[in-house]
Amino acid sequence: MGNSRSSLITHTKTIHKIVDGTMTLFKKESTPLGTSSWSGVWQDSTSPIGTVPHYQARVLVHLHSSVLDPAGEAVRGAAARLGVHGINKLRIGKAVEVEIEAVSEIEARHRLELLSDRLLANPVIEHWSLELKDS
């Protein structure tokens, strides 16, 4: 059993509140002993009340280099048959475009990382990268 703080947290909840025109993101962490604490982790007084920022993201999913890519090999072979020569390596991946609302870039990144880890990529054979920008 490790002594790290992350091994003691069993649940994290985030909410945002607008108080006096300032939007604040709060994070609540609960432990196995039933104790919990709230902390304000982000504030933004420049956002108009009632609006939540939008972010554009692109998640790029690729096979690990150790995994064979029969689709990539088929396309490489077809390219040669079409007269496109000189392609030594061709691997197929996928790009997933996402528009997301979040109170901060940190929150958007957290949600997208969760989505990528658990849904978009198979961690046994794939890895992913994330591009994120304000929309």
Tab-separated table of C-alpha atoms in Angstrom:
chain	number	residue	atom	x	y	z
A	1	MET	CA	0.000	0.000	0.000
A	2	GLY	CA	1.549	3.309	-1.107
A	3	ASN	CA	1.682	6.525	0.826
A	4	SER	CA	0.816	8.732	-2.126
A	5	ARG	CA	-2.043	11.189	-1.778
A	6	SER	CA	-3.662	9.956	-4.996
A	7	SER	CA	-4.119	6.451	-3.575
A	8	LEU	CA	-6.177	7.908	-0.711
A	9	ILE	CA	-8.694	9.805	-2.829
A	10	THR	CA	-11.680	7.739	-3.888
A	11	HIS	CA	-13.874	10.368	-5.535
A	12	THR	CA	-13.381	13.811	-7.054
A	13	LYS	CA	-16.278	16.119	-7.933
A	14	THR	CA	-16.038	19.497	-9.647
A	15	ILE	CA	-18.638	22.260	-9.805
A	16	HIS	CA	-18.605	25.893	-10.839
A	17	LYS	CA	-20.374	28.811	-9.199
A	18	ILE	CA	-20.758	32.437	-10.179
A	19	VAL	CA	-20.407	34.809	-7.220
A	20	ASP	CA	-20.343	38.594	-7.762
A	21	GLY	CA	-19.650	38.126	-11.483
A	22	THR	CA	-16.665	35.815	-10.953
A	23	MET	CA	-16.869	32.202	-12.101
A	24	THR	CA	-15.009	29.815	-9.757
A	25	LEU	CA	-14.340	26.112	-10.275
A	26	PHE	CA	-14.451	24.123	-7.032
A	27	LYS	CA	-13.024	20.638	-6.558
A	28	LYS	CA	-14.175	18.251	-3.810
A	29	GLU	CA	-12.016	15.260	-2.917
A	30	SER	CA	-13.363	12.435	-0.761
A	31	THR	CA	-11.261	9.815	1.031
A	32	PRO	CA	-12.013	6.213	2.064
A	33	LEU	CA	-12.433	7.446	5.655
A	34	GLY	CA	-15.417	9.556	4.616
A	35	THR	CA	-13.674	12.909	4.949
A	36	SER	CA	-13.862	15.436	2.155
A	37	SER	CA	-12.571	18.893	1.327
A	38	TRP	CA	-13.511	21.625	-1.146
A	39	SER	CA	-10.989	23.886	-2.840
A	40	GLY	CA	-11.348	26.701	-5.358
A	41	VAL	CA	-9.025	25.850	-8.237
A	42	TRP	CA	-9.872	28.424	-10.936
A	43	GLN	CA	-11.469	31.865	-11.171
A	44	ASP	CA	-12.436	33.974	-14.169
A	45	SER	CA	-14.068	37.384	-13.805
A	46	THR	CA	-13.811	38.142	-17.539
A	47	SER	CA	-16.409	35.604	-18.712
A	48	PRO	CA	-19.908	37.042	-19.023
A	49	ILE	CA	-22.256	35.597	-16.432
A	50	GLY	CA	-24.117	32.597	-17.775
A	51	THR	CA	-21.651	31.716	-20.529
A	52	VAL	CA	-19.297	28.771	-20.443
A	53	PRO	CA	-16.228	28.775	-22.697
A	54	HIS	CA	-16.149	26.445	-25.712
A	55	TYR	CA	-13.043	24.538	-26.726
A	56	GLN	CA	-12.139	22.778	-29.958
A	57	ALA	CA	-10.177	19.560	-29.586
A	58	ARG	CA	-8.644	16.995	-31.862
A	59	VAL	CA	-7.685	13.606	-30.443
A	60	LEU	CA	-5.235	11.694	-32.638
A	61	VAL	CA	-5.227	7.933	-32.062
A	62	HIS	CA	-2.402	5.761	-33.418
A	63	LEU	CA	-1.392	2.133	-33.101
A	64	HIS	CA	1.662	1.423	-30.947
A	65	SER	CA	4.709	0.908	-33.169
A	66	SER	CA	4.924	-2.728	-32.039
A	67	VAL	CA	1.391	-3.482	-33.364
A	68	LEU	CA	1.017	-4.667	-36.953
A	69	ASP	CA	-1.130	-2.441	-39.193
A	70	PRO	CA	-2.670	-4.570	-41.974
A	71	ALA	CA	-4.857	-1.673	-43.177
A	72	GLY	CA	-1.788	0.540	-43.557
A	73	GLU	CA	0.039	-2.192	-45.455
A	74	ALA	CA	-2.964	-2.688	-47.765
A	75	VAL	CA	-3.082	1.041	-48.562
A	76	ARG	CA	0.692	1.128	-49.136
A	77	GLY	CA	0.386	-1.793	-51.575
A	78	ALA	CA	-2.559	-0.151	-53.373
A	79	ALA	CA	-0.597	3.105	-53.670
A	80	ALA	CA	2.250	1.235	-55.398
A	81	ARG	CA	-0.225	-0.371	-57.800
A	82	LEU	CA	-1.565	3.101	-58.624
A	83	GLY	CA	1.936	4.234	-59.496
A	84	VAL	CA	2.657	6.132	-56.274
A	85	HIS	CA	6.102	4.756	-55.420
A	86	GLY	CA	8.561	5.486	-52.644
A	87	ILE	CA	6.206	4.985	-49.685
A	88	ASN	CA	8.293	2.977	-47.232
A	89	LYS	CA	5.900	3.045	-44.291
A	90	LEU	CA	2.197	3.885	-44.003
A	91	ARG	CA	0.167	3.486	-40.824
A	92	ILE	CA	-3.531	4.214	-40.382
A	93	GLY	CA	-4.825	6.145	-37.363
A	94	LYS	CA	-7.898	8.178	-36.576
A	95	ALA	CA	-8.619	11.800	-35.752
A	96	VAL	CA	-11.590	12.630	-33.530
A	97	GLU	CA	-12.886	16.232	-33.576
A	98	VAL	CA	-14.652	17.377	-30.385
A	99	GLU	CA	-16.282	20.658	-29.369
A	100	ILE	CA	-16.692	20.828	-25.603
A	101	GLU	CA	-18.037	23.325	-23.063
A	102	ALA	CA	-16.030	23.646	-19.860
A	103	VAL	CA	-15.449	26.364	-17.295
A	104	SER	CA	-11.689	26.245	-17.892
A	105	GLU	CA	-9.106	24.780	-20.222
A	106	ILE	CA	-7.930	22.594	-17.338
A	107	GLU	CA	-11.424	21.125	-16.916
A	108	ALA	CA	-11.820	20.627	-20.690
A	109	ARG	CA	-8.442	18.885	-20.867
A	110	HIS	CA	-9.348	16.646	-17.898
A	111	ARG	CA	-12.633	15.545	-19.504
A	112	LEU	CA	-11.007	14.948	-22.892
A	113	GLU	CA	-8.212	12.907	-21.333
A	114	LEU	CA	-10.804	10.748	-19.578
A	115	LEU	CA	-12.723	10.318	-22.854
A	116	SER	CA	-9.544	9.422	-24.730
A	117	ASP	CA	-8.279	6.978	-22.093
A	118	ARG	CA	-11.548	5.142	-21.616
A	119	LEU	CA	-13.409	5.381	-24.920
A	120	LEU	CA	-11.497	6.649	-27.946
A	121	ALA	CA	-8.305	4.584	-27.658
A	122	ASN	CA	-7.617	0.992	-26.698
A	123	PRO	CA	-4.594	1.365	-24.369
A	124	VAL	CA	-3.429	-2.177	-25.110
A	125	ILE	CA	-2.702	-1.414	-28.789
A	126	GLU	CA	-3.106	2.374	-29.211
A	127	HIS	CA	-1.819	5.677	-27.889
A	128	TRP	CA	-3.366	9.118	-28.318
A	129	SER	CA	-2.425	12.787	-28.331
A	130	LEU	CA	-4.598	15.833	-27.705
A	131	GLU	CA	-4.731	19.209	-29.427
A	132	LEU	CA	-6.900	21.778	-27.604
A	133	LYS	CA	-7.731	25.414	-28.356
A	134	ASP	CA	-10.375	28.034	-27.519
A	135	SER	CA	-13.159	28.274	-30.063
